[in-house]
PDB file of C-alpha atoms in Angstrom:
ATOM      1  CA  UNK A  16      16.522  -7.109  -5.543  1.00 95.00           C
ATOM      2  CA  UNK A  17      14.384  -9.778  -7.171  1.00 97.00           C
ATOM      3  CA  UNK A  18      10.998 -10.138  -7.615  1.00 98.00           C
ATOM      4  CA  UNK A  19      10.921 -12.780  -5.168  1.00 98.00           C
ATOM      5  CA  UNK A  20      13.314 -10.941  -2.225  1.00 98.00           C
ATOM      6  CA  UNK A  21      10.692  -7.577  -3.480  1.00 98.00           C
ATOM      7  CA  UNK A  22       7.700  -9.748  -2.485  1.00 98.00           C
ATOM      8  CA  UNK A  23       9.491 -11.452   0.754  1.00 98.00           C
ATOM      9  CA  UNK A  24      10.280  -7.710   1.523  1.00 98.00           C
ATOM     10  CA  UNK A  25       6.121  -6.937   0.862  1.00 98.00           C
ATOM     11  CA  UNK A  26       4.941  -9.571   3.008  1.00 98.00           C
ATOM     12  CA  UNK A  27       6.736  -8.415   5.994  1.00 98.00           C
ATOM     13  CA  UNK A  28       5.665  -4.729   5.830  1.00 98.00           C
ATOM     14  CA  UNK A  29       1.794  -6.009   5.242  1.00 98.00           C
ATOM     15  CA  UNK A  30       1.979  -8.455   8.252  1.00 98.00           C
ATOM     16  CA  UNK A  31       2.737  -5.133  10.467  1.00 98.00           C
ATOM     17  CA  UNK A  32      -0.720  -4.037  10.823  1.00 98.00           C
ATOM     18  CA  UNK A  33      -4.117  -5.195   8.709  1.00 98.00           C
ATOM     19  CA  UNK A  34      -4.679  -1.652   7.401  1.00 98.00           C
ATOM     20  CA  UNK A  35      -2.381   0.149   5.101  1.00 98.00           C
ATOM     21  CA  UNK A  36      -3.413   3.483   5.142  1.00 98.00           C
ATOM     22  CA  UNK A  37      -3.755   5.340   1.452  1.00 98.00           C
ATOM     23  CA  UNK A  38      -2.627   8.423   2.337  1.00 97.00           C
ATOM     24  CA  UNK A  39      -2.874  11.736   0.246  1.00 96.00           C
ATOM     25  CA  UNK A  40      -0.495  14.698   1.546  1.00 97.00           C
ATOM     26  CA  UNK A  41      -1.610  18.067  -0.063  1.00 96.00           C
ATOM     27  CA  UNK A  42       0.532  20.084   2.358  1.00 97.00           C
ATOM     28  CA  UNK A  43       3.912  19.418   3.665  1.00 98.00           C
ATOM     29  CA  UNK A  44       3.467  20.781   7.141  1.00 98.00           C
ATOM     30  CA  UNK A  45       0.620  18.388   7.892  1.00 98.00           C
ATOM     31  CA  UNK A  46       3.119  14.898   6.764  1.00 98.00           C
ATOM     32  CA  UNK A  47       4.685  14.471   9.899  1.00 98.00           C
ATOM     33  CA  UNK A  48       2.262  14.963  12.593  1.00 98.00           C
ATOM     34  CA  UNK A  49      -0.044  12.384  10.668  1.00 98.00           C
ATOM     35  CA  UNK A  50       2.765  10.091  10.127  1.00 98.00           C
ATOM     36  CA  UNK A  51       3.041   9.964  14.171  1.00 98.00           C
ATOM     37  CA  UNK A  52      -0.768   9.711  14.627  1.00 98.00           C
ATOM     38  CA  UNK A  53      -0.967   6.903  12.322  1.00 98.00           C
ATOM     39  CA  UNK A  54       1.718   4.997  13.901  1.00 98.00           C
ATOM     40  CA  UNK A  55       0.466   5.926  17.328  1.00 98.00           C
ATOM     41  CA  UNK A  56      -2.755   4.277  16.475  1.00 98.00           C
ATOM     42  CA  UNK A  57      -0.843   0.840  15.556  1.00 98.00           C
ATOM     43  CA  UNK A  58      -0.614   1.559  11.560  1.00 98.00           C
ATOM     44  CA  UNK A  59       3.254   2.013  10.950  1.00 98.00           C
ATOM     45  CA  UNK A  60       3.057   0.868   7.102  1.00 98.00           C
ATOM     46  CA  UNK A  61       2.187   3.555   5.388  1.00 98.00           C
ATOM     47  CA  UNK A  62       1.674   4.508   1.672  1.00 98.00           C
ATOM     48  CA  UNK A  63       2.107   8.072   0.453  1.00 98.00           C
ATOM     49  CA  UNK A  64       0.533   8.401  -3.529  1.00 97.00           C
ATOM     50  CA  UNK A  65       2.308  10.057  -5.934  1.00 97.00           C
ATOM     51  CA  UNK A  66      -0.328  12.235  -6.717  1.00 94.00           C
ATOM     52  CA  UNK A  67       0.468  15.851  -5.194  1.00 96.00           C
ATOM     53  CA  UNK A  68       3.359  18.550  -5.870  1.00 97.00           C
ATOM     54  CA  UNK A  69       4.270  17.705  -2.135  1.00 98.00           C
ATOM     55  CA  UNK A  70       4.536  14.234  -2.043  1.00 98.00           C
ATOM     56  CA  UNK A  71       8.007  13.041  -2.380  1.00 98.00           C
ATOM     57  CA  UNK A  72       9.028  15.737   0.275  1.00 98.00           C
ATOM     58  CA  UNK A  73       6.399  14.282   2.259  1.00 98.00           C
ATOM     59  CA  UNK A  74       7.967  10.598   2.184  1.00 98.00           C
ATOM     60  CA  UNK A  75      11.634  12.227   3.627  1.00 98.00           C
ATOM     61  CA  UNK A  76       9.132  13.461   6.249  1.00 98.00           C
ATOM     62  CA  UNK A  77       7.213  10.898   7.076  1.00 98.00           C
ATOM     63  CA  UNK A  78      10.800   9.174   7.290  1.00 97.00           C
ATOM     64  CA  UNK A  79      12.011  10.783  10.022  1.00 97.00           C
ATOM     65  CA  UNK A  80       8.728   9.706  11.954  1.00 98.00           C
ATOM     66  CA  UNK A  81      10.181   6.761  14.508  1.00 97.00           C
ATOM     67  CA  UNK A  82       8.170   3.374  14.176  1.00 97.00           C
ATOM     68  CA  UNK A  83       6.754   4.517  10.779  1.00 97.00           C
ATOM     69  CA  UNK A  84       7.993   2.113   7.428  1.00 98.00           C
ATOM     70  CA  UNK A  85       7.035   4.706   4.781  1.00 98.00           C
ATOM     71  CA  UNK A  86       6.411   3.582   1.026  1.00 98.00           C
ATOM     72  CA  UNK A  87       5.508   5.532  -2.370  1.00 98.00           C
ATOM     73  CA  UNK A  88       2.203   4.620  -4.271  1.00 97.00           C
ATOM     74  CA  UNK A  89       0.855   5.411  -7.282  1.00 96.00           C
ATOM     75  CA  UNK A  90       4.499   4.202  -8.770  1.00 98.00           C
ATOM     76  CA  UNK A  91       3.922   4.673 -12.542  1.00 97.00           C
ATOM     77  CA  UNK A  92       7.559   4.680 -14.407  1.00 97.00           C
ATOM     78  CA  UNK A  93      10.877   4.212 -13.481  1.00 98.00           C
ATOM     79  CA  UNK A  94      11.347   7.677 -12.888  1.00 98.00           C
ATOM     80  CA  UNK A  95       8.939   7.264 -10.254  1.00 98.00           C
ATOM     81  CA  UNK A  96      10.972   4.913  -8.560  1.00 98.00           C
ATOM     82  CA  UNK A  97      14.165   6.275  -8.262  1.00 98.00           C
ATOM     83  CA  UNK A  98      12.685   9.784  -6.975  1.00 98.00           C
ATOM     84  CA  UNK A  99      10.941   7.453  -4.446  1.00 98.00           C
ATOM     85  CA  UNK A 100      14.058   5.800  -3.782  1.00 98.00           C
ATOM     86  CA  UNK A 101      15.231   8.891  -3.169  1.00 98.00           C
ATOM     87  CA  UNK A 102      13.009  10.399  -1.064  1.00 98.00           C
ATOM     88  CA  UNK A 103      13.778   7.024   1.360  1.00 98.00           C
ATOM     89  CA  UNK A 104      10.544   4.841   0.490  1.00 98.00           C
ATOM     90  CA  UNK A 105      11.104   1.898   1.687  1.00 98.00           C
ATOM     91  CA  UNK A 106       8.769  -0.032  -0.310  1.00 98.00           C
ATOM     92  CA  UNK A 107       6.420   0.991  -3.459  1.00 98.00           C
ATOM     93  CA  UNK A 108       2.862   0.091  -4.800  1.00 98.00           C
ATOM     94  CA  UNK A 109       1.254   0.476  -8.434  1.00 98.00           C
ATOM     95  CA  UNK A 110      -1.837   0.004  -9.538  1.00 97.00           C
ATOM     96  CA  UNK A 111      -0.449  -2.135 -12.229  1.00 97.00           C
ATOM     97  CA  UNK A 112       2.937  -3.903 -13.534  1.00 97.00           C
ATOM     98  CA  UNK A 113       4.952  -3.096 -16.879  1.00 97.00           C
ATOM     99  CA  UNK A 114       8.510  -4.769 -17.505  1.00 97.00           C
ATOM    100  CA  UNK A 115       9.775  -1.023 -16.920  1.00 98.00           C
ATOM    101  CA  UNK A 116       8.342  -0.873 -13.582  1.00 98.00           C
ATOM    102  CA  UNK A 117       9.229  -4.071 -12.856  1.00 97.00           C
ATOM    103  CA  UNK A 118      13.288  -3.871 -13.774  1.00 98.00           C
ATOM    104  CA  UNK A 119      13.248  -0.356 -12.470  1.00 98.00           C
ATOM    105  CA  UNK A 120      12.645  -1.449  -8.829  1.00 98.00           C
ATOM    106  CA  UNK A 121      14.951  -4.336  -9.191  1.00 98.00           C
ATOM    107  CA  UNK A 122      17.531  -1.763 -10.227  1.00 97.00           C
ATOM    108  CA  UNK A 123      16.846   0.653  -7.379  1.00 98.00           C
ATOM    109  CA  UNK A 124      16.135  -2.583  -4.536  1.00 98.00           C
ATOM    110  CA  UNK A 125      12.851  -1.220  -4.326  1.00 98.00           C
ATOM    111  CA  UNK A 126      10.408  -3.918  -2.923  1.00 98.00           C
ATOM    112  CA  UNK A 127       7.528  -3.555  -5.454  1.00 98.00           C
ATOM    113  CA  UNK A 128       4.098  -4.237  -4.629  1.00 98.00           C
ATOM    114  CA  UNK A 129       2.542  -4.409  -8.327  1.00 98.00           C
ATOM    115  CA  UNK A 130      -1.258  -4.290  -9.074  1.00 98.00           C
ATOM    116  CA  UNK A 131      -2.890  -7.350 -10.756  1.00 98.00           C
ATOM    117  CA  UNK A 132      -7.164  -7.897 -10.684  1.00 97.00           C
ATOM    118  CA  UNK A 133      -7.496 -10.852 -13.505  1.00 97.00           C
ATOM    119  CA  UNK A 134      -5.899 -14.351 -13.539  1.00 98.00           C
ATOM    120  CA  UNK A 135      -3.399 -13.720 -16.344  1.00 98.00           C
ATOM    121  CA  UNK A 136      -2.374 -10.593 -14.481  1.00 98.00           C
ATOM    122  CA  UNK A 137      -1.801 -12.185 -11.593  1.00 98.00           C
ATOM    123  CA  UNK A 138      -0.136 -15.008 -13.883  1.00 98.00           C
ATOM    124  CA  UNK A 139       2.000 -13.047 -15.860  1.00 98.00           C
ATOM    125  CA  UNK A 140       3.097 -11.280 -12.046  1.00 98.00           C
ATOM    126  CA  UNK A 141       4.002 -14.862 -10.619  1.00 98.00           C
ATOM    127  CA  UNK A 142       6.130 -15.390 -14.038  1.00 97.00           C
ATOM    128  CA  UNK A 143       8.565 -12.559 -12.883  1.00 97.00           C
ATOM    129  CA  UNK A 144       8.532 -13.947  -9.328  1.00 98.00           C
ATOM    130  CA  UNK A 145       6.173 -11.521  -7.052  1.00 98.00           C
ATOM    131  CA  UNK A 146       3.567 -13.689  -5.068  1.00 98.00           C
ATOM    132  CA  UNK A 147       2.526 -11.005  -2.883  1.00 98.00           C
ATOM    133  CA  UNK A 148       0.391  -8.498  -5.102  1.00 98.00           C
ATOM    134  CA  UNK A 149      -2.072  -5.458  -4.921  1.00 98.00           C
ATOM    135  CA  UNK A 150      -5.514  -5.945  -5.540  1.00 98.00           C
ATOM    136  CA  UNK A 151      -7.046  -2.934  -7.000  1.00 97.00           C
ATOM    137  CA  UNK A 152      -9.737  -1.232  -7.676  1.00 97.00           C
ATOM    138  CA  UNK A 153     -10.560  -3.951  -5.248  1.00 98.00           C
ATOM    139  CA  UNK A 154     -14.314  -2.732  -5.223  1.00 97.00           C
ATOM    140  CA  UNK A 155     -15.111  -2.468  -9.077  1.00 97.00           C
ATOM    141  CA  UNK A 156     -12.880  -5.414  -9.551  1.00 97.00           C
ATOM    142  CA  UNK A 157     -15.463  -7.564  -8.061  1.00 97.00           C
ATOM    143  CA  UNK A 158     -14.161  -7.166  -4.357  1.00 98.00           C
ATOM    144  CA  UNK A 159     -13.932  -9.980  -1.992  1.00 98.00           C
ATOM    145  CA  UNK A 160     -15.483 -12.190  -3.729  1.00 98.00           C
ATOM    146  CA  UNK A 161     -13.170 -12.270  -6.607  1.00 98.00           C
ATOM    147  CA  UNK A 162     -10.273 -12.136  -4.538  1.00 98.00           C
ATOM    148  CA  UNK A 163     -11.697 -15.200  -2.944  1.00 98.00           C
ATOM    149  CA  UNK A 164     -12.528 -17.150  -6.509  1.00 98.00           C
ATOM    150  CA  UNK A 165      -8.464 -16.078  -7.496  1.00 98.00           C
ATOM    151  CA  UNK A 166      -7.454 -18.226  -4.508  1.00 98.00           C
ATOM    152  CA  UNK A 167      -9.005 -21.584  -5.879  1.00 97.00           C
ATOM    153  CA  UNK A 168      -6.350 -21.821  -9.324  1.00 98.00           C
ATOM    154  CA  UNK A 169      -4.071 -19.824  -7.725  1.00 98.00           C
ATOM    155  CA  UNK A 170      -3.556 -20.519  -3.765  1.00 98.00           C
ATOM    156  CA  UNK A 171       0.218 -19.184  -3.435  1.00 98.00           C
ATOM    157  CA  UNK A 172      -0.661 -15.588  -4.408  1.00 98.00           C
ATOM    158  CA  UNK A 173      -1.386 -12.944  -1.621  1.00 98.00           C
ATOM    159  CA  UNK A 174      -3.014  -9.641  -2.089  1.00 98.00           C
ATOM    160  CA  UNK A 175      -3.432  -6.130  -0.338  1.00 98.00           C
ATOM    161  CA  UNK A 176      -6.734  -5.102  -1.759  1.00 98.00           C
ATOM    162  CA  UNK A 177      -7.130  -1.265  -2.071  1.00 98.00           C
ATOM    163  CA  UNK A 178      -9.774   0.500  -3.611  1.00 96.00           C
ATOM    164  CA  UNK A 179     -13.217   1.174  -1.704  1.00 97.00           C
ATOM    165  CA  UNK A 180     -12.082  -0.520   1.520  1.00 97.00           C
ATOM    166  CA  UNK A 181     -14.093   0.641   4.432  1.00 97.00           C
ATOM    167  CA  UNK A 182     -14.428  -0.248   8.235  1.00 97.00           C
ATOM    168  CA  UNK A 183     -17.742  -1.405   7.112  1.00 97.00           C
ATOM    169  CA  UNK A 184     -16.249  -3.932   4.484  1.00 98.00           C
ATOM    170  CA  UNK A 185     -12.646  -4.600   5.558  1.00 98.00           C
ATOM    171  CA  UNK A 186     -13.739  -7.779   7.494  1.00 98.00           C
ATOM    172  CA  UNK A 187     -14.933  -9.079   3.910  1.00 98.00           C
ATOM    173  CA  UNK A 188     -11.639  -9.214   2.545  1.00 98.00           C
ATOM    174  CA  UNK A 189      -8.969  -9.585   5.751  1.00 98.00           C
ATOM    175  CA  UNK A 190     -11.014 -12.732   6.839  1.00 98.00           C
ATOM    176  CA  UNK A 191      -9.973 -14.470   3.469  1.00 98.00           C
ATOM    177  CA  UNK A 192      -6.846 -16.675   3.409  1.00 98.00           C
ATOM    178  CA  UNK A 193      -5.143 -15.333   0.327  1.00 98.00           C
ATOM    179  CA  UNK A 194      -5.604 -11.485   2.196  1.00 98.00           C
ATOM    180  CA  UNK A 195      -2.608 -10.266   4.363  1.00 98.00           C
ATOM    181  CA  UNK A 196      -3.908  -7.034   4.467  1.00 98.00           C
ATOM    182  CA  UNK A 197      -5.936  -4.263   3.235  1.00 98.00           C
ATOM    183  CA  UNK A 198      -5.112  -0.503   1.695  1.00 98.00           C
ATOM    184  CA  UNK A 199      -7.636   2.449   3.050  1.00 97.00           C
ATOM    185  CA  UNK A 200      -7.852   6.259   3.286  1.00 97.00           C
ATOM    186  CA  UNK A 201     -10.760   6.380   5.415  1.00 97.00           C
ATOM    187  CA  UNK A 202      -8.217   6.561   8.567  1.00 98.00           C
ATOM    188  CA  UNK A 203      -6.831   9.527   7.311  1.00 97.00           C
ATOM    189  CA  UNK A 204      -9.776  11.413   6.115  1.00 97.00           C
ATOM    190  CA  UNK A 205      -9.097  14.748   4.613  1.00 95.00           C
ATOM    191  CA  UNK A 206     -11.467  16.920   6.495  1.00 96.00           C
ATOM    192  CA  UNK A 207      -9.550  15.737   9.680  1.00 97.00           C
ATOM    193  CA  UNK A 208      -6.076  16.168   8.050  1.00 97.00           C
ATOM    194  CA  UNK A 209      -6.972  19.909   6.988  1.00 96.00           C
ATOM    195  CA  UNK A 210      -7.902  20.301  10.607  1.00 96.00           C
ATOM    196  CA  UNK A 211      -5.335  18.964  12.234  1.00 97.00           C
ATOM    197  CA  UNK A 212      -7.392  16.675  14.300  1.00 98.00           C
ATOM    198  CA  UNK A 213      -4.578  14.617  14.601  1.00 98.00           C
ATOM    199  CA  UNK A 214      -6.345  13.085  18.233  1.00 98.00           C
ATOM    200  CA  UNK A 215      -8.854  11.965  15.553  1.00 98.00           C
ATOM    201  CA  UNK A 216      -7.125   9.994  12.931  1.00 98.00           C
ATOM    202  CA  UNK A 217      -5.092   7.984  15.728  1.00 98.00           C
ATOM    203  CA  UNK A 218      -8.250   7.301  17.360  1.00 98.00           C
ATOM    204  CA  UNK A 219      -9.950   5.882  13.720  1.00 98.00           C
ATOM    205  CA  UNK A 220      -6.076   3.739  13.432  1.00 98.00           C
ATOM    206  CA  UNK A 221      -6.493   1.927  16.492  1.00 98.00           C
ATOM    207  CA  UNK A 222     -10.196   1.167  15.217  1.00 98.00           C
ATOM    208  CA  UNK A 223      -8.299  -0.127  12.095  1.00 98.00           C
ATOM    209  CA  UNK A 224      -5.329  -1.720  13.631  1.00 98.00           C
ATOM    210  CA  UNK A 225      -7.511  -3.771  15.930  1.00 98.00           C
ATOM    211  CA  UNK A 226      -9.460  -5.362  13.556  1.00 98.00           C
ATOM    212  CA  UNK A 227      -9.255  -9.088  12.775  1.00 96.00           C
ATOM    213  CA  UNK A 228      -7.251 -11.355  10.354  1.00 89.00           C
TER     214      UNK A 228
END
């Protein structure tokens, strides 16, 4: 899979809902159920980081979910991408972009959503053939507006800004052009996860999912 069929692939999954939600799974028995709240709510793309002892068990999980398109984040090596492959991701997000990455997800046919902030990042992206890119950390990285400035050079690049997204702010970035959509964890919040408040987090997706683009 090319860089270009990876970021034809991305496209898709971000015009599914304007809110990607970041999600962190710390125990296994808590993936499903807030897989199906999630989707309930309207979010069905969602990203599962890398970042816990759980987490690839809690992709074949969320998997099963109907409605749900499950990807990995946090995608770091190649290693990474195969046991995210594995676990049936169907699509994966960095934070950056390395040749190894890059090659690794052509190898596997894993659509790669690669993280770029500056214009030679985003530059050196377009060069392997991605136009569809994640913007992160979208807040420190000089947030909407920057994403906004990016767009004058370089109109044919999209982003997915993650990074200190909030309902408060996500209208900043989904109402520009060059947005498709927007990564956040605040509708999965981890006091509600622990919980199980499950009633909760679909209620704060379809607060998400309804939002305009």
């Amino acid at each position: 899979m090319t860089p270009a069929e990876q970021s034809a692939a991305a496209r898709k999954i971000c015009a599914l809902a304007p809110i990607v939600p970041v999600i962190v799974v710390k125990e296994l028995g808590h993936a499903a159920p807030l897989a199906r709240a999630l989707v309930a709510g309207g979010l069905p793309a969602l990203e599962v980081t890398l970042r816990t002892p759980c987490a690839l068990d809690a992709i074949r999980a969320m998997s099963e979910v109907e409605g749900g398109v499950v990807g990995a984040g946090t995608l770091i090596t190649p290693a990474d991408v195969k046991a995210a492959k594995a676990a049936g991701a169907k699509f994966g997000v960095s934070p950056g972009a390395t040749e190894r990455l890059v090659k690794a997800c052509e190898d596997e046919g894993l659509p790669l959503l690669p993280g770029a902030v500056t214009a030679s990042e985003v530059m050196r992206a377009m060069e392997w053939g991605f136009d569809v890119l994640k913007f992160f950390p979208a807040a420190t990285s000089g947030g909407a507006p920057a994403i906004k400035a990016l767009g004058g050079p370089l109109p044919q690049i999209s982003f997915c800004p993650t990074g200190g997204i909030s309902l408060q702010n996500a209208n900043d970035y989904l109402s520009l052009p060059n947005v498709l959509c927007a990564g956040g964890s605040w509708v999965a919040p981890n006091d509600k996860v622990e919980n199980g408040d499950w009633a909760g987090i679909e209620a704060l997706a379809r607060e998400a999912a309804a939002l305009p683009r």
